[in-house]
Short mmCIF file of C-alpha atoms in Angstrom, two decimals:
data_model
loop_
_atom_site.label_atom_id
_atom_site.label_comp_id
_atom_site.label_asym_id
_atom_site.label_seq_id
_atom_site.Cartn_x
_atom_site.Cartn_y
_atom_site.Cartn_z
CA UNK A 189 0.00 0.00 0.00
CA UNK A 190 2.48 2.39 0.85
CA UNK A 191 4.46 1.90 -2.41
CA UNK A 192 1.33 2.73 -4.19
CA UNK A 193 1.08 5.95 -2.33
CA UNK A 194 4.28 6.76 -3.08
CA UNK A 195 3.81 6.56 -6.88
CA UNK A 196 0.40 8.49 -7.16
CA UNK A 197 -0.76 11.40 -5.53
CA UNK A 198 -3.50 9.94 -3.88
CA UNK A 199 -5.83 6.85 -4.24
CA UNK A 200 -9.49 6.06 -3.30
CA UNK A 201 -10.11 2.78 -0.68
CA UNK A 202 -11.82 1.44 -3.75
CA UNK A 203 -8.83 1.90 -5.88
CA UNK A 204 -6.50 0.35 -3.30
CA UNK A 205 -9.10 -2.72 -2.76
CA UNK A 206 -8.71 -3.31 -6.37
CA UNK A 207 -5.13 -2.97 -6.82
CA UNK A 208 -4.18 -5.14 -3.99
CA UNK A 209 -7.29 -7.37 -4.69
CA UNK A 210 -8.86 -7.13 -0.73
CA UNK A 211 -11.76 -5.64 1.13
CA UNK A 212 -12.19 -1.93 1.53
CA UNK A 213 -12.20 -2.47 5.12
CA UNK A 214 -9.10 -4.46 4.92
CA UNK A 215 -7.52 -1.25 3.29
CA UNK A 216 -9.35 1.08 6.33
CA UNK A 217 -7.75 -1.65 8.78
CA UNK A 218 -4.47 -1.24 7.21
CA UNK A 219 -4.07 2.52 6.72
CA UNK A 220 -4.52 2.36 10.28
CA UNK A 221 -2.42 0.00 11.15
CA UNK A 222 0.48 1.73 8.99
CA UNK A 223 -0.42 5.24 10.84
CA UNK A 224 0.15 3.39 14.31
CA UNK A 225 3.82 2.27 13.00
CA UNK A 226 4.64 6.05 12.18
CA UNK A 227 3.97 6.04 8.46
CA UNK A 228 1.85 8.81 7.54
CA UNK A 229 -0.77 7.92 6.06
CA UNK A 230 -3.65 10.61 5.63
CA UNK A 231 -7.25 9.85 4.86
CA UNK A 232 -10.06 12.27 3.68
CA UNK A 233 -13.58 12.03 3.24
CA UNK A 234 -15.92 12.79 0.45
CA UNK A 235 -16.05 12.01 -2.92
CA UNK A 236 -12.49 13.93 -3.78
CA UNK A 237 -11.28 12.04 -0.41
CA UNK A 238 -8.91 9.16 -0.59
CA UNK A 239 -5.28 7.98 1.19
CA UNK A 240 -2.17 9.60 0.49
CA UNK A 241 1.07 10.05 2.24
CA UNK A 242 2.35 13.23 3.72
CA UNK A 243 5.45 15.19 3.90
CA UNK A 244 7.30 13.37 0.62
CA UNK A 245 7.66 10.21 3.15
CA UNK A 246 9.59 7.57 1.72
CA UNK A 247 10.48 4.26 1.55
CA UNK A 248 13.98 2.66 0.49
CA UNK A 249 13.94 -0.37 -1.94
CA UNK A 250 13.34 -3.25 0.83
CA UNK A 251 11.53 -6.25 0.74
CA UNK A 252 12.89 -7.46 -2.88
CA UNK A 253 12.25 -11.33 -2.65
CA UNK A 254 14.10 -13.22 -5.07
CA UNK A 255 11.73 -13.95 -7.50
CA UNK A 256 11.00 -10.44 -7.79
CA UNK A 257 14.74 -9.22 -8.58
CA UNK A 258 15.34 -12.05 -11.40
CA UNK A 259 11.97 -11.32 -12.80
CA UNK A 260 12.93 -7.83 -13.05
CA UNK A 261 15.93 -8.65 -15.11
CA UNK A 262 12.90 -10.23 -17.61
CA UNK A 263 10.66 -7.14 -17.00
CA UNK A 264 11.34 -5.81 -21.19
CA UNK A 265 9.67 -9.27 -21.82
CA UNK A 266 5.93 -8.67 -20.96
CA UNK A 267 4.20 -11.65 -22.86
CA UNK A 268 7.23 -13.95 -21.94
CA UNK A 269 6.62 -12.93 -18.21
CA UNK A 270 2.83 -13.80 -18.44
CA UNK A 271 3.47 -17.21 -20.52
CA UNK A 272 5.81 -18.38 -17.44
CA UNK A 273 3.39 -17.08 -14.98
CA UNK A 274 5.88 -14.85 -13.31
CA UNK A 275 4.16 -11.51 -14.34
CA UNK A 276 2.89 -10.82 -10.20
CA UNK A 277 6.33 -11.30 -9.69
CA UNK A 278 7.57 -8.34 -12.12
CA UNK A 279 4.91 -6.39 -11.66
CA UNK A 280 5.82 -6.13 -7.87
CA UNK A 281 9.27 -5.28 -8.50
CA UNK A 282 8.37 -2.58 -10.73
CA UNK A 283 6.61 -0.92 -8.20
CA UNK A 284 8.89 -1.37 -5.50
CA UNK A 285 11.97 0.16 -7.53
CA UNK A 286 9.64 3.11 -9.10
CA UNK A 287 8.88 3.38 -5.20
CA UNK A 288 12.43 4.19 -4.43
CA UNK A 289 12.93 6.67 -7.41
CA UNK A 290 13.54 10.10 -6.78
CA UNK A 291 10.88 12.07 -7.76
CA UNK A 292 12.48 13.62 -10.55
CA UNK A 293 13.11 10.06 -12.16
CA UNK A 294 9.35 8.79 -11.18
CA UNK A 295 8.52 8.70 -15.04
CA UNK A 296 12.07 6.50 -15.56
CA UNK A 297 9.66 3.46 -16.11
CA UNK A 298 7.13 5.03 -18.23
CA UNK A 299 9.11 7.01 -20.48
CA UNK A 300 11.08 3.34 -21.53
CA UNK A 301 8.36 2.20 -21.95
CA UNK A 302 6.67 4.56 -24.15
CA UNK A 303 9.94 4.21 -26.54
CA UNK A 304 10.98 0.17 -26.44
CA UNK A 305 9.15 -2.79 -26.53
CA UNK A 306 9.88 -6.50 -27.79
CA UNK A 307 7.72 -8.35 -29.87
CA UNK A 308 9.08 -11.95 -29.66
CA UNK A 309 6.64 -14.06 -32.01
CA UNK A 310 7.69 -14.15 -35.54
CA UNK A 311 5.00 -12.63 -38.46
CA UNK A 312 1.89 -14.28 -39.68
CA UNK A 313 1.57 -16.81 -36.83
CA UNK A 314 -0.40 -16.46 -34.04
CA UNK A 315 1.59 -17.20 -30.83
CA UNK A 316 0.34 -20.15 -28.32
CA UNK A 317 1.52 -20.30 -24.83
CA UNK A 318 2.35 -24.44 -24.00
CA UNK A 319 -0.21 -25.03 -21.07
CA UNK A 320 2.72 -26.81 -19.91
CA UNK A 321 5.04 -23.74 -19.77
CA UNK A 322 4.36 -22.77 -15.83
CA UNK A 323 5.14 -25.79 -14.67
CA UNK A 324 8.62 -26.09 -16.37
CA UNK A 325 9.43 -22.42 -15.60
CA UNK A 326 9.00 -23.42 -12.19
CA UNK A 327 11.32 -26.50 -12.74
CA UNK A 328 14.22 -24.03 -14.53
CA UNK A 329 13.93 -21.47 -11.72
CA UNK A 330 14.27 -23.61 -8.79
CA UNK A 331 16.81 -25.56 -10.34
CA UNK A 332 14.57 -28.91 -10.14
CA UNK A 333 14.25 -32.20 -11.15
CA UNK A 334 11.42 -32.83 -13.95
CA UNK A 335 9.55 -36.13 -14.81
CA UNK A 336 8.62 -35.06 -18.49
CA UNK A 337 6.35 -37.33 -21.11
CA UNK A 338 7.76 -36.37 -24.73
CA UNK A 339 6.33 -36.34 -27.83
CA UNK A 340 8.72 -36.96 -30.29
CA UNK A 341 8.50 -35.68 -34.14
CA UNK A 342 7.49 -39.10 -35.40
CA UNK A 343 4.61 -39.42 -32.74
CA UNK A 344 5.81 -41.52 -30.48
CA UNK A 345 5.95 -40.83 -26.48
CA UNK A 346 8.50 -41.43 -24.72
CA UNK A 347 9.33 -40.58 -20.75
CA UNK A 348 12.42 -38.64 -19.70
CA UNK A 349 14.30 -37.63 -16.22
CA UNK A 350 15.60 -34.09 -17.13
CA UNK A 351 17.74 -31.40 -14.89
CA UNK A 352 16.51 -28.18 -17.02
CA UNK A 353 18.85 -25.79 -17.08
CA UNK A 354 17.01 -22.88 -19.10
CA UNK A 355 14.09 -21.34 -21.58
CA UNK A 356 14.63 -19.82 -24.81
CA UNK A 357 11.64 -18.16 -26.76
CA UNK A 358 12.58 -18.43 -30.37
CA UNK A 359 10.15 -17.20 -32.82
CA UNK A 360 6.96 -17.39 -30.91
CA UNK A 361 8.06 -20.67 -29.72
CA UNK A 362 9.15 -21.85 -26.47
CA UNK A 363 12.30 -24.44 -25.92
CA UNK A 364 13.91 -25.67 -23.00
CA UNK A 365 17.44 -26.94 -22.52
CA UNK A 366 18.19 -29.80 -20.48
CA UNK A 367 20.52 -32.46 -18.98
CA UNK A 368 19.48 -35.64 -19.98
CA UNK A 369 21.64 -38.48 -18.91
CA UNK A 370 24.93 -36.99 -19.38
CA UNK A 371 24.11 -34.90 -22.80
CA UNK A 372 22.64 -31.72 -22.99
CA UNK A 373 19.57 -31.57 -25.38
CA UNK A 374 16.30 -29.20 -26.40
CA UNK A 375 13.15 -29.76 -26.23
CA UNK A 376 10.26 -27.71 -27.29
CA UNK A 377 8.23 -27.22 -24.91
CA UNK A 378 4.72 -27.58 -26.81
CA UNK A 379 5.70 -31.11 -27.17
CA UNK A 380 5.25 -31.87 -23.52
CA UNK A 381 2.44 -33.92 -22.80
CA UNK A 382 3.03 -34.03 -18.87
CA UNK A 383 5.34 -32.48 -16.21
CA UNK A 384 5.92 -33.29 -12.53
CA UNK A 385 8.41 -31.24 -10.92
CA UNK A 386 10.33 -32.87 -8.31
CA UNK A 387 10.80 -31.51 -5.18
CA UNK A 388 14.77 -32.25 -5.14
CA UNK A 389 17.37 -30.09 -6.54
CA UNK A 390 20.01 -30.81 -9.17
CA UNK A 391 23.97 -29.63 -9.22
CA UNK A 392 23.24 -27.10 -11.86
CA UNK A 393 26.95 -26.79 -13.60
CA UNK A 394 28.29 -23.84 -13.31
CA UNK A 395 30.16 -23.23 -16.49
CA UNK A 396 27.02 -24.41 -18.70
CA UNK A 397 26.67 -20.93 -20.89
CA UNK A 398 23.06 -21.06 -22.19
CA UNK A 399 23.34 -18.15 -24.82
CA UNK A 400 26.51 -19.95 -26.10
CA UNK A 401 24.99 -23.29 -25.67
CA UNK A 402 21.91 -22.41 -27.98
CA UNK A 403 23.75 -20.45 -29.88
CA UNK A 404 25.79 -23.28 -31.20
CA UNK A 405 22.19 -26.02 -31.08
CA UNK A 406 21.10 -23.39 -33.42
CA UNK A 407 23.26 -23.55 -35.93
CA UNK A 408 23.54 -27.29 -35.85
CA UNK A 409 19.71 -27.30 -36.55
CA UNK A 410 20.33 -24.73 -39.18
CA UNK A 411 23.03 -27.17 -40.85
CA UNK A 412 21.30 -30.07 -40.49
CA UNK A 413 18.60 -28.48 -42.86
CA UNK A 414 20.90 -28.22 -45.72
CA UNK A 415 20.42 -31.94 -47.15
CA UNK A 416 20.78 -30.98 -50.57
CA UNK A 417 23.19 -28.68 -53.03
CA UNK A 418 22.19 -26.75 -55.96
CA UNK A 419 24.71 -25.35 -58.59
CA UNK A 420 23.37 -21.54 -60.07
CA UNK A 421 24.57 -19.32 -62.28
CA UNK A 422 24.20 -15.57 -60.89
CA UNK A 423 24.15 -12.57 -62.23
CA UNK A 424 25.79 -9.42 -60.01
CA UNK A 425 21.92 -8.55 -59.03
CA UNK A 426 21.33 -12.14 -58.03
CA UNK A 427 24.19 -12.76 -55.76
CA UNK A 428 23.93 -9.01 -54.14
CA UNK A 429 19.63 -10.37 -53.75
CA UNK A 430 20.63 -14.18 -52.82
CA UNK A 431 20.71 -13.74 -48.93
CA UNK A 432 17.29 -12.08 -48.62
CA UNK A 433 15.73 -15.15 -49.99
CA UNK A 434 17.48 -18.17 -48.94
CA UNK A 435 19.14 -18.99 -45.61
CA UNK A 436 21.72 -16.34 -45.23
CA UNK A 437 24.85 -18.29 -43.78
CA UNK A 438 24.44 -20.48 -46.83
CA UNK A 439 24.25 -17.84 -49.16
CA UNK A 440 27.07 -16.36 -48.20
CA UNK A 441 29.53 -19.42 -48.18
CA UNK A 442 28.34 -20.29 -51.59
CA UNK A 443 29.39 -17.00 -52.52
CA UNK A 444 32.66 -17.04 -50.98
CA UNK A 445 33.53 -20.03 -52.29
CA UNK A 446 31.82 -18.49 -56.10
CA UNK A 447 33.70 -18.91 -59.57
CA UNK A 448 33.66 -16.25 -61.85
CA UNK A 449 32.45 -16.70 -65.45
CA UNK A 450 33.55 -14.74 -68.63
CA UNK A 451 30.70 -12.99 -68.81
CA UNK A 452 30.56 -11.61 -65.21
CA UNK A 453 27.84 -14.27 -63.59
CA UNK A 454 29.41 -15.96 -61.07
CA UNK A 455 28.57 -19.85 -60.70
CA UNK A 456 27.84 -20.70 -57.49
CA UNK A 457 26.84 -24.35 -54.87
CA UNK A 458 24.45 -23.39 -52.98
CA UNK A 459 22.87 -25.54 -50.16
CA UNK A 460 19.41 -26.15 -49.83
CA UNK A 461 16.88 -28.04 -47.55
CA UNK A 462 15.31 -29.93 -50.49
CA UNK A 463 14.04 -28.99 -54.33
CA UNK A 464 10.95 -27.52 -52.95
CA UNK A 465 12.25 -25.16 -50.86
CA UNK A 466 14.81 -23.91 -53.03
CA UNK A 467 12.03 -23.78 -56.00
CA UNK A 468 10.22 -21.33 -53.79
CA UNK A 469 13.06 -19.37 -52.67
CA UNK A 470 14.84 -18.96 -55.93
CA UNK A 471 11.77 -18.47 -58.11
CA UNK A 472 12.31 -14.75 -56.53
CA UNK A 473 15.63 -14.25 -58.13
CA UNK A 474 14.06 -14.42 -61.88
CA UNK A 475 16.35 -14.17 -64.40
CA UNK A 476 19.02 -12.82 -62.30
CA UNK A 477 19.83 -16.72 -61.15
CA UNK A 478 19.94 -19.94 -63.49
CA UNK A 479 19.83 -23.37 -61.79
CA UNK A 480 22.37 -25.73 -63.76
CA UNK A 481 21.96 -28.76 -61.50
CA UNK A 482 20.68 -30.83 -60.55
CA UNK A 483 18.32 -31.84 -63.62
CA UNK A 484 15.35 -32.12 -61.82
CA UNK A 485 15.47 -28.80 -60.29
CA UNK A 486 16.37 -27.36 -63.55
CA UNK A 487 13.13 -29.20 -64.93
CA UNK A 488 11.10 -27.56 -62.23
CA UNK A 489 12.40 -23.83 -63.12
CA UNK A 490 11.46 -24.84 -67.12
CA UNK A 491 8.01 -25.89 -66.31
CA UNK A 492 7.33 -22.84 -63.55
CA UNK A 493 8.50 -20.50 -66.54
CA UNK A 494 6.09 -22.01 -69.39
CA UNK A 495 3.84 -21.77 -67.07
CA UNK A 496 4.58 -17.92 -65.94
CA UNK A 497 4.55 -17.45 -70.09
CA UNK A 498 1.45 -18.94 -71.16
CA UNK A 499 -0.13 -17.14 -68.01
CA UNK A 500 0.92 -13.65 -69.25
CA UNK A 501 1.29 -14.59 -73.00
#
């Protein structure tokens, strides 16, 4: 209540009831209670009338728990903080720290605000928080033991011990990394069918990076993609235009590794998740990119152009 006070000028029992979700008369009994201890709280009546504090009383920043400061640290993430159910959390820290502002700095919080925010989720998708989510956020934060049931890609289930170390939101999509066994491994989280969190701790290691760990997953996953190579001829438009449509660490280390031709096109291997994808991606290009191989891909680029010509014939 009092850091309320402290960051508005005044506020109606009503208003304070609502806020800290209790009884009017539990906010008359309180007010009370805090004027006893020396805080000065002032009430007054009528329909102007409501608590405030006098003489620019002030509290320090006490009573952080430590749920409150790590949330904090998370506070730019808004819909992350609700997904994981730690939103209270951050939202009580936020008002304890703007509580122990100086008053010239009161609209710190706002004014960030009102100029940054972080959209996670990726375009044209609309983002779905795993019902699971809670429950493993719990798990990561108190550094717990988790019985998980796992759906794997093909469909199958399968059970799993895991120590999880930490939560990544990628794209709209939640993943978790976690020792299993001996290896480290990710999971997404959507793919949890059940959780139980244990109520005994694991070692957590303390040179395990998690920014560096995913960092490198990523790019495995990114590589792993590639199955398949396709050989283009490029003209100085195509190869400045190739990274904007295909993936972009690819691009560029098939045109590092480019031969020039005599008549400026450079002749490139570029590698692709499969035919279809690179049909899609490339069909962008136009004529500033030939496919020479494979065959097949070359067949599919023949018949997509008839069929662009007898379209606009």
């Amino acid at each position: 209540m009092v850091l309320l006070l402290q960051n508005r000028p005044s506020m109606t029992a009503a208003e304070l009831a609502a806020e800290l979700e209790v009884s009017e008369r539990t906010v008359t009994r309180d007010a009370l209670a805090l004027s006893e201890a020396g805080v000065p709280v002032f009430s007054e009546r009528g329909r102007a009338g409501g608590y405030r504090l006098v003489g620019g009383y002030r509290t320090r920043l006490t009573g952080l728990a430590r749920d409150e400061a790590e949330a904090l640290f998370l506070s730019g993430l808004p819909g992350a903080l609700r997904d994981m159910g730690l939103d209270d959390a951050a939202s009580a820290a936020r008002l304890k720290v703007s509580a122990a502002l100086l008053p010239s700095l009161a609209d710190a919080p706002g004014s960030a605000a009102r100029r940054f925010h972080l959209d996670a989720p990726g375009w044209y998708r609309e983002p779905v928080t795993p019902e699971l989510l809670p429950a493993v956020a719990e798990a990561v934060w108190g550094d717990r033991w988790m019985s998980a049931r796992y759906r794997r890609r093909d469909g199958e289930e399968v059970e799993r011990e895991l120590a999880p170390y930490g939560l990544v939101l990628k794209a709209g999509v939640w993943y978790v990394c976690a020792l299993a066994g001996s290896a480290y491994r990710t999971y997404r989280v959507d793919r949890f069918t059940a959780v139980a969190v244990g109520g005994e701790r694991f070692a957590r290691d303390p040179e395990f990076d998690l920014a560096a760990f995913w960092a490198e997953r990523a790019a495995e996953f990114a590589r792993s993609l590639l199955r398949a190579e396709v050989v283009l001829r490029l003209t100085e438009a195509g190869a400045r235009r190739l990274p904007h449509v295909t993936d972009r660490a690819a691009a560029e280390e098939a045109l590092a590794a480019a031969d020039p031709e005599e008549d400026g096109r450079l002749r490139a291997v570029l590698r692709v998740e499969s035919e279809e994808v690179a049909v899609a991606q490339l069909l962008s290009l136009g004529p500033e990119a030939e496919v020479l191989a494979p065959d097949s891909l070359r067949a599919r680029f023949a018949a997509a152009a008839r069929g662009l010509a007898e379209l606009y014939r």
